[in-house]
Coordinates of C-alpha atoms in Angstrom, one line a residue:
M425 CA 0.2 0.1 -0.1
T426 CA 1.4 3.4 -1.0
R427 CA 1.8 6.2 1.8
R428 CA 0.7 9.0 -0.6
A429 CA -2.7 9.7 -1.7
Y430 CA -2.5 10.5 -5.6
S431 CA -6.1 12.0 -5.1
I432 CA -5.0 15.6 -4.2
D433 CA -2.4 15.8 -7.2
A434 CA -4.2 14.2 -9.5
L435 CA -7.3 16.7 -8.8
R436 CA -5.3 19.6 -9.0
G437 CA -3.9 18.2 -13.0
Y438 CA -7.1 18.0 -14.1
A439 CA -7.7 21.5 -12.7
I440 CA -4.3 23.0 -14.4
L441 CA -5.0 20.8 -18.0
T442 CA -8.7 21.9 -18.0
M443 CA -7.5 25.6 -17.5
V444 CA -5.2 25.2 -20.3
L445 CA -7.6 23.9 -22.6
S446 CA -10.4 26.4 -21.6
A447 CA -7.8 28.4 -22.9
T448 CA -7.1 27.3 -26.1
I449 CA -10.0 26.2 -27.6
V450 CA -11.2 28.6 -30.8
Y451 CA -13.2 31.2 -29.2
G452 CA -16.5 32.0 -30.9
I453 CA -17.6 28.9 -32.9
L454 CA -18.2 26.2 -30.2
P455 CA -21.6 26.2 -28.2
A456 CA -22.1 28.4 -24.9
W457 CA -21.4 25.9 -22.4
M458 CA -17.6 25.9 -23.5
Y459 CA -17.1 28.8 -22.4
H460 CA -17.3 31.1 -19.0
A461 CA -21.3 30.9 -18.9
Q462 CA -20.8 35.1 -18.4
E463 CA -19.2 35.6 -22.0
P464 CA -21.0 33.7 -24.3
P465 CA -20.1 33.3 -28.2
P466 CA -19.6 34.6 -30.3
T467 CA -17.7 38.1 -29.4
H468 CA -17.5 36.5 -25.6
T469 CA -18.6 40.0 -24.3
Y470 CA -18.8 39.9 -20.1
H471 CA -22.4 40.0 -19.5
P472 CA -22.5 40.9 -15.3
E473 CA -26.1 40.0 -15.3
L474 CA -25.9 36.4 -16.8
S475 CA -25.8 33.6 -14.2
G476 CA -24.8 30.0 -14.7
L477 CA -22.4 27.4 -14.2
T478 CA -20.2 25.6 -16.7
W479 CA -16.9 23.1 -16.8
V480 CA -15.2 26.3 -17.8
D481 CA -16.7 27.9 -14.4
L482 CA -15.3 25.2 -12.4
V483 CA -11.3 24.6 -13.5
F484 CA -10.1 27.8 -11.4
P485 CA -12.1 27.2 -8.1
F486 CA -10.9 23.3 -8.3
F487 CA -7.2 24.4 -8.3
L488 CA -7.8 26.7 -5.3
F489 CA -9.6 23.5 -3.3
T490 CA -6.3 21.7 -4.2
M491 CA -4.3 24.6 -2.8
G492 CA -6.3 24.2 0.7
A493 CA -5.8 20.2 0.4
A494 CA -2.3 20.5 0.9
F495 CA -2.1 23.0 3.5
P496 CA -2.6 20.3 6.1
F497 CA 0.7 18.4 4.5
S498 CA 2.5 21.5 3.3
L499 CA 2.0 23.2 7.2
R500 CA 0.7 20.5 9.6
R501 CA 2.9 18.3 9.0
K502 CA 5.9 20.5 9.2
Y503 CA 4.7 22.0 12.7
E504 CA 4.3 18.2 14.0
K505 CA 7.8 17.6 13.4
G506 CA 8.9 20.8 15.3
E507 CA 8.9 23.7 12.9
S508 CA 7.2 27.1 14.6
R509 CA 4.3 28.8 13.7
W510 CA 6.7 31.9 12.7
K511 CA 8.6 30.0 10.4
L512 CA 6.0 28.4 8.6
A513 CA 4.1 32.3 8.8
Y514 CA 7.7 33.4 7.0
G515 CA 7.4 30.8 4.2
A516 CA 3.6 31.9 3.4
V517 CA 4.8 35.6 3.1
K518 CA 7.7 34.4 0.9
R519 CA 5.4 32.1 -1.2
G520 CA 3.0 35.0 -1.9
V521 CA 5.6 37.6 -2.7
Q522 CA 7.2 34.8 -5.4
L523 CA 3.8 34.3 -6.9
T524 CA 2.9 38.0 -6.9
F525 CA 6.6 38.4 -9.1
F526 CA 5.3 35.7 -11.1
A527 CA 2.1 37.1 -11.7
I528 CA 3.8 40.6 -12.7
F529 CA 7.1 38.6 -14.7
I530 CA 4.8 36.4 -16.9
Q531 CA 2.0 39.0 -17.9
H532 CA 4.5 41.3 -19.3
F533 CA 6.6 38.4 -21.4
Y534 CA 3.1 37.2 -22.9
P535 CA 4.1 37.7 -26.7
Y536 CA 0.7 40.2 -27.3
M537 CA 1.8 42.2 -24.6
L538 CA 5.4 42.9 -26.5
S539 CA 4.5 44.0 -30.0
A540 CA 1.4 44.3 -32.0
P541 CA 1.6 42.5 -34.2
Q542 CA 3.8 40.1 -32.6
D543 CA 7.2 39.4 -34.1
M544 CA 10.3 37.8 -33.5
R545 CA 11.4 40.3 -30.6
A546 CA 8.3 38.9 -28.8
W547 CA 8.7 35.4 -28.9
L548 CA 12.2 35.3 -28.0
L549 CA 11.4 37.5 -25.1
A550 CA 8.9 35.2 -24.3
L551 CA 10.8 32.2 -24.9
T552 CA 14.0 33.9 -22.4
C553 CA 11.4 34.6 -19.8
F554 CA 10.4 30.4 -19.6
A555 CA 13.9 30.0 -19.4
L556 CA 14.6 32.2 -16.5
L557 CA 11.5 31.1 -14.8
F558 CA 13.8 27.8 -13.9
P559 CA 16.6 29.4 -12.0
M560 CA 14.0 31.5 -9.8
F561 CA 11.6 29.0 -8.8
M562 CA 13.8 25.5 -9.4
R563 CA 15.3 23.4 -6.9
I564 CA 18.7 23.3 -8.5
P565 CA 19.9 20.0 -9.0
L566 CA 23.4 20.6 -8.1
Q567 CA 25.4 20.4 -5.0
M568 CA 26.6 23.5 -4.0
P569 CA 27.5 25.8 -1.3
K570 CA 23.8 27.5 0.5
W571 CA 25.3 31.2 -0.7
R572 CA 25.8 30.4 -4.3
Y573 CA 22.3 28.8 -4.6
T574 CA 20.9 31.7 -3.4
A575 CA 23.1 33.9 -5.7
I576 CA 21.7 32.3 -8.7
K577 CA 18.4 33.0 -7.4
L578 CA 19.1 36.5 -7.1
S579 CA 20.8 36.9 -10.1
A580 CA 17.6 35.6 -11.8
Y581 CA 15.5 37.5 -9.8
G582 CA 18.0 40.7 -10.5
V583 CA 17.5 39.7 -14.8
A584 CA 14.0 39.7 -14.4
I585 CA 13.8 43.1 -12.8
V586 CA 15.9 44.6 -15.8
M587 CA 14.5 42.9 -18.3
M588 CA 10.5 44.2 -17.1
L589 CA 11.8 48.1 -16.8
C590 CA 14.0 48.1 -20.1
T591 CA 11.5 46.2 -22.7
D592 CA 9.3 48.1 -24.8
Y593 CA 5.9 46.8 -25.1
A594 CA 2.9 47.1 -27.2
N595 CA 1.3 50.3 -27.9
D596 CA 4.2 52.0 -26.3
T597 CA 2.9 51.4 -23.1
E598 CA 5.9 51.2 -20.3
F599 CA 6.3 48.7 -17.0
N600 CA 3.3 48.4 -14.7
L601 CA 3.0 46.9 -11.4
Y602 CA -1.2 46.5 -12.0
T603 CA -0.1 44.6 -15.3
S604 CA -0.5 41.0 -13.5
N605 CA -2.2 37.4 -14.3
I606 CA -5.3 37.8 -12.1
I607 CA -5.2 33.9 -11.8
I608 CA -1.9 33.6 -10.5
L609 CA -1.9 36.8 -8.6
L610 CA -5.3 35.4 -6.6
L611 CA -3.6 32.3 -5.7
A612 CA -0.6 34.8 -4.1
N613 CA -3.3 35.9 -2.0
M614 CA -4.5 32.5 -0.9
A615 CA -0.9 31.2 -0.3
F616 CA -0.7 33.9 1.8
W617 CA -3.8 34.9 3.9
G618 CA -5.3 30.9 3.3
S619 CA -1.9 29.9 4.7
L620 CA -1.8 32.2 7.8
T621 CA -5.5 31.2 8.6
Y622 CA -4.9 27.9 8.4
L623 CA -1.9 28.4 10.7
L624 CA -4.5 29.8 13.5
T625 CA -7.1 27.3 13.0
M626 CA -5.0 24.0 12.4
Y627 CA -6.7 22.0 15.0
S628 CA -10.5 23.4 15.0
W629 CA -12.8 23.3 11.9
W630 CA -15.1 25.5 14.1
M631 CA -12.5 28.2 14.0
R632 CA -12.5 28.3 10.5
I633 CA -16.2 27.8 10.1
A634 CA -16.0 31.3 12.3
V635 CA -13.9 32.8 10.3
L636 CA -15.9 32.2 6.7
A637 CA -18.8 33.5 9.2
A638 CA -16.8 36.6 10.1
L639 CA -15.5 37.1 6.4
A640 CA -19.2 36.4 5.2
G641 CA -20.3 39.1 7.6
I642 CA -18.1 41.5 6.0
V643 CA -18.2 40.9 2.9
L644 CA -22.5 41.8 3.1
S645 CA -22.0 44.7 5.6
A646 CA -19.4 46.1 3.3
Q647 CA -22.6 47.0 1.1
T648 CA -24.0 49.6 3.2
E649 CA -22.4 53.1 2.8
G650 CA -20.5 54.7 6.0
T651 CA -19.7 51.4 7.7
W652 CA -16.5 50.3 9.2
A653 CA -16.6 47.1 7.1
Q654 CA -16.9 49.2 3.5
A655 CA -13.9 51.1 4.8
M656 CA -12.3 47.3 5.4
W657 CA -13.3 46.8 1.9
D658 CA -11.9 49.5 0.2
Y659 CA -8.7 50.0 2.4
T660 CA -6.3 48.9 -0.1
P661 CA -2.3 49.5 1.1
L662 CA -1.2 47.5 -2.1
P663 CA -3.7 47.6 -4.4
W664 CA -1.5 46.2 -7.4
M665 CA -1.0 43.3 -4.6
Y666 CA -3.7 43.1 -2.3
R667 CA -7.4 43.9 -2.3
F668 CA -9.9 42.6 0.3
E669 CA -12.2 41.6 -2.3
Y670 CA -9.7 38.6 -3.2
L671 CA -10.4 37.1 0.6
R672 CA -13.3 36.0 -0.4
Y673 CA -11.8 33.1 -2.2
L674 CA -11.1 31.7 1.1
F675 CA -14.5 29.9 0.9
I676 CA -13.1 27.8 -1.6
V677 CA -9.6 27.4 -0.2
L678 CA -10.5 26.6 3.7
P679 CA -12.9 23.9 2.7
G680 CA -10.4 22.3 0.9
S681 CA -8.1 22.4 4.0
M682 CA -10.6 20.4 5.3
A683 CA -10.9 18.0 2.8
G684 CA -7.1 18.0 3.1
E685 CA -6.9 16.7 6.7
L686 CA -9.9 13.9 6.4
V687 CA -7.4 12.8 3.4
M688 CA -4.4 12.8 5.9
K689 CA -6.1 11.3 8.5
W690 CA -6.8 8.4 6.0
M691 CA -2.9 8.3 5.1
D692 CA -2.3 8.0 9.1
R693 CA -4.4 5.0 9.9
P694 CA -2.4 1.3 9.9
I695 CA -1.4 -0.3 6.4
G696 CA -4.2 -2.7 7.1
E697 CA -7.3 -0.6 7.9
R698 CA -6.5 1.2 4.8
N699 CA -6.6 -2.2 2.7
T700 CA -9.1 -1.8 -0.2
K701 CA -10.2 -5.4 0.2
N702 CA -11.8 -4.2 3.7
T703 CA -14.1 -1.8 1.2
P704 CA -16.8 -3.8 -1.4
R705 CA -15.9 -2.8 -5.0
A706 CA -19.8 -2.2 -5.2
V707 CA -19.5 0.4 -3.1
A708 CA -16.6 1.9 -4.5
Y709 CA -18.4 1.8 -8.0
G710 CA -21.5 3.6 -6.5
M711 CA -19.3 6.5 -5.0
L712 CA -17.7 7.1 -8.0
G713 CA -20.4 6.9 -9.6
I714 CA -22.8 9.2 -7.3
S715 CA -19.6 11.7 -7.1
I716 CA -19.4 12.1 -11.0
S717 CA -23.2 12.3 -11.0
L718 CA -23.6 15.6 -8.5
I719 CA -21.2 17.6 -10.7
L720 CA -23.0 16.5 -13.8
V721 CA -26.4 17.1 -12.3
N722 CA -25.4 20.6 -10.9
L723 CA -23.1 21.8 -14.2
V724 CA -26.6 20.8 -16.5
G725 CA -29.0 22.2 -13.9
L726 CA -27.4 25.6 -13.2
Y727 CA -26.5 25.9 -16.7
N728 CA -30.0 25.6 -17.3
H729 CA -31.2 27.8 -14.3
W730 CA -33.3 24.7 -13.0
S731 CA -32.3 25.8 -9.6
L732 CA -34.8 24.1 -7.7
V733 CA -34.5 20.8 -9.7
T734 CA -30.7 20.7 -9.2
L735 CA -31.4 20.8 -5.1
V736 CA -33.6 18.3 -4.9
V737 CA -31.7 15.7 -7.3
S738 CA -28.9 16.8 -5.7
A739 CA -30.1 16.1 -2.3
L740 CA -31.6 12.4 -3.1
L741 CA -27.6 11.6 -4.8
I742 CA -26.2 12.9 -1.3
V743 CA -28.9 10.4 0.8
A744 CA -27.8 7.6 -1.7
G745 CA -24.4 8.1 -0.9
W746 CA -25.0 8.5 2.6
I747 CA -26.8 4.9 2.5
L748 CA -24.1 3.4 0.4
A749 CA -21.4 4.9 2.4
Y750 CA -22.8 4.5 6.3
H751 CA -21.2 1.9 8.5
Q752 CA -18.7 1.0 5.8
S753 CA -14.8 0.8 6.9
S754 CA -11.3 1.4 5.2
D755 CA -11.8 3.8 2.2
G756 CA -15.4 3.8 2.7
V757 CA -14.6 5.7 5.9
L758 CA -13.2 8.7 4.1
W759 CA -16.2 8.1 1.5
Y760 CA -18.5 9.0 4.1
E761 CA -16.4 11.7 5.6
L762 CA -16.0 13.6 2.1
L763 CA -19.7 13.0 1.4
L764 CA -20.7 14.8 4.1
L765 CA -18.7 17.6 4.1
S766 CA -19.7 18.4 0.0
A767 CA -23.0 17.5 1.3
A768 CA -22.9 20.9 3.5
F769 CA -21.3 23.4 1.3
L770 CA -23.4 22.3 -1.8
L771 CA -26.3 22.2 -0.3
I772 CA -26.1 25.6 1.5
G773 CA -24.4 26.9 -2.3
L774 CA -28.0 25.9 -3.6
C775 CA -29.8 27.3 -1.6
F776 CA -27.8 30.5 -1.9
E777 CA -28.4 30.2 -5.7
P778 CA -31.2 32.5 -6.1
F779 CA -29.6 35.5 -3.9
Q780 CA -27.5 38.0 -5.8
G781 CA -29.4 37.2 -9.3
G782 CA -28.3 33.5 -9.6
I783 CA -24.9 31.3 -9.2
K784 CA -21.9 33.9 -11.0
K785 CA -18.1 33.5 -11.4
D786 CA -17.7 37.0 -12.1
G787 CA -18.2 39.0 -9.2
P788 CA -18.6 36.0 -7.9
T789 CA -21.4 34.9 -5.5
F790 CA -22.1 32.9 -2.5
S791 CA -23.5 30.3 -4.1
Y792 CA -20.5 29.8 -6.4
F793 CA -18.1 29.7 -3.9
F794 CA -20.1 27.2 -1.5
V795 CA -21.2 25.1 -4.4
T796 CA -17.9 25.1 -6.4
S797 CA -16.1 24.0 -2.8
G798 CA -19.0 21.0 -2.8
L799 CA -18.4 20.2 -6.3
A800 CA -14.8 19.9 -5.9
C801 CA -14.9 17.6 -2.7
M802 CA -16.7 15.5 -4.6
A803 CA -14.4 15.6 -7.9
L804 CA -11.6 14.4 -4.9
M805 CA -13.4 11.7 -3.9
A806 CA -13.9 10.5 -7.4
F807 CA -10.6 10.9 -8.1
H808 CA -9.5 9.1 -4.6
V809 CA -11.8 6.2 -6.3
I810 CA -9.8 5.7 -9.0
C811 CA -6.1 7.1 -7.5
D812 CA -6.1 5.2 -4.1
Y813 CA -8.8 2.5 -4.4
F814 CA -8.6 1.3 -7.6
C815 CA -4.6 2.1 -8.2
L816 CA -4.9 3.2 -11.8
H817 CA -1.5 4.6 -11.3
R818 CA -0.4 4.3 -15.1
S819 CA -3.9 5.8 -16.6
T820 CA -3.8 8.7 -14.2
N821 CA 0.1 9.4 -14.1
F822 CA -0.3 12.5 -16.8
L823 CA -3.2 14.2 -14.2
V824 CA -0.7 13.3 -11.2
M825 CA 2.7 14.6 -12.9
S826 CA 1.0 17.7 -14.4
G827 CA -0.4 18.0 -10.7
Q828 CA 3.4 18.1 -8.9
N829 CA 4.5 21.0 -11.3
P830 CA 1.5 22.8 -12.4
M831 CA 2.8 26.2 -12.8
I832 CA 4.8 24.9 -15.9
A833 CA 1.8 23.9 -17.6
Y834 CA 0.3 27.1 -17.2
V835 CA 2.4 29.1 -18.9
A836 CA 3.7 26.3 -21.5
C837 CA 1.4 27.9 -24.0
D838 CA 1.9 31.2 -24.0
L839 CA 5.6 31.5 -23.1
L840 CA 7.0 28.3 -25.0
I841 CA 4.8 26.6 -27.3
Y842 CA 3.2 29.6 -29.0
P843 CA 6.6 31.4 -29.6
L844 CA 8.2 28.3 -30.7
F845 CA 5.2 27.7 -33.0
N846 CA 5.4 30.8 -34.3
L847 CA 9.1 31.1 -35.2
L848 CA 8.4 28.3 -37.0
G849 CA 6.0 29.2 -39.0
V850 CA 3.7 26.8 -38.1
M851 CA 1.0 28.9 -36.0
S852 CA -0.3 30.5 -39.7
G853 CA -1.4 27.0 -40.6
L854 CA -3.3 26.6 -37.7
S855 CA -6.1 29.2 -39.0
I856 CA -8.0 26.0 -40.4
F857 CA -9.2 24.8 -36.9
A858 CA -11.5 28.0 -37.0
S859 CA -13.5 26.4 -39.7
N860 CA -15.8 24.2 -37.3
P861 CA -16.5 23.2 -33.6
W862 CA -15.0 20.1 -33.7
L863 CA -12.0 21.5 -35.2
G864 CA -12.0 23.9 -32.9
F865 CA -12.2 21.8 -30.0
L866 CA -9.6 19.6 -31.7
Q867 CA -7.2 22.7 -31.6
G868 CA -7.4 22.8 -27.2
I869 CA -6.8 19.1 -27.5
L870 CA -3.8 19.4 -29.4
F871 CA -2.6 22.5 -27.3
T872 CA -3.4 21.2 -23.6
S873 CA -1.6 18.1 -25.1
L874 CA 1.2 19.7 -25.7
A875 CA 1.3 21.5 -22.7
L876 CA 1.1 17.9 -20.9
L877 CA 4.0 16.6 -22.6
V878 CA 6.4 19.5 -21.6
T879 CA 5.2 19.8 -18.2
M880 CA 5.0 15.8 -17.9
F881 CA 9.1 16.0 -19.1
F882 CA 10.2 18.6 -16.6
T883 CA 8.4 16.5 -13.4
Q884 CA 9.9 13.3 -15.2
I885 CA 13.6 15.1 -14.6
K886 CA 12.0 16.1 -11.1
W887 CA 12.4 20.3 -12.2
F888 CA 9.8 21.5 -9.9
W889 CA 8.8 25.0 -9.8
K890 CA 8.3 25.3 -6.2
T891 CA 5.9 28.3 -5.8

């Protein structure tokens, strides 16, 4: 029996690869459910009044959920081995700063930011950016004094800063701290605030729930003019780095930490108690079917605005899962606990769905946070059944390897594949993919597969970007 739970890595890999897929499919020609619900084709103009949920709206919250699920392993384990909370808090600050720098640096060197139309200079600078990220974020696999290791990293950061300050950008723009990748910037805030919150509530779910309740109160009270809550909401000492509104994503990260603790508790059981033979395969198939069905029911129901039907069917599926997993042993105990955790957040989210004009990703509603947390928990259970119960490691290895090196997968297309294709003259021939929806989706599969191969290569040789 393995002492590693692959389900968290697999879910993180699924999230990052579907994030790449959603960004590389051809825009304008696929069905509306293939894009963000609030940015329908053909124009993909943002419509704040639109509500609904698509699979694209799930990929980022799934990734955030796995960030929270990793906290028990990256923070609590270290604390229990003797590291102080102060040292771990320093690590959280360091991760937040690193990810903020990452967000600013990569955004400035996307080819479309460097020239319009794009040219060879833009593509070469993008490739340089990709190469420079390795000494900045990788554990250099060479034996050397610590001072030399530090000098290499600081030199890489110095070169990156000089590049950003001295580069001419498209449309005569200049370097700007506000020019950053919003996805990575949100991750930076969650790495910082989520880690600090977890360190303070490490042994108490009730304290974490109290933090979420207080946060919900501030978010709602901030809508009232002249209150201290509104002042807190508006206070941004470093607006290019932090805004209070970013903290709303703790509604996804902290539930993820609870799920991570359940997985860690399962891992800490004696090997005999985790023997998969102790849980009937019929139960495993049933829980896998229920978890996937819950995700599909909510995607179809909420996309079509069938709020009450979705709530009722979800409740029935949860009851069926409860009956199936109740009094089970071994893996069944974990599935039962994950089911209850998912049910709590999912049903709360579905009850909130009519509030704030329906479920919306931007600006995110309470329904969005709670529903996506519940569905992410179901996805984690599904991957646990596949990876840790059935041990289908070969067939899921591509997800696990991507989940272990997600930042490479995130930038591989924009900073490596697109520039190389342009330099080789291949990119111009890809216009054929815009001729029909099937080819438009095939383009996304092609680029996602290439990003996957790049990520797997660097993971295989153990070149990890540690952010």
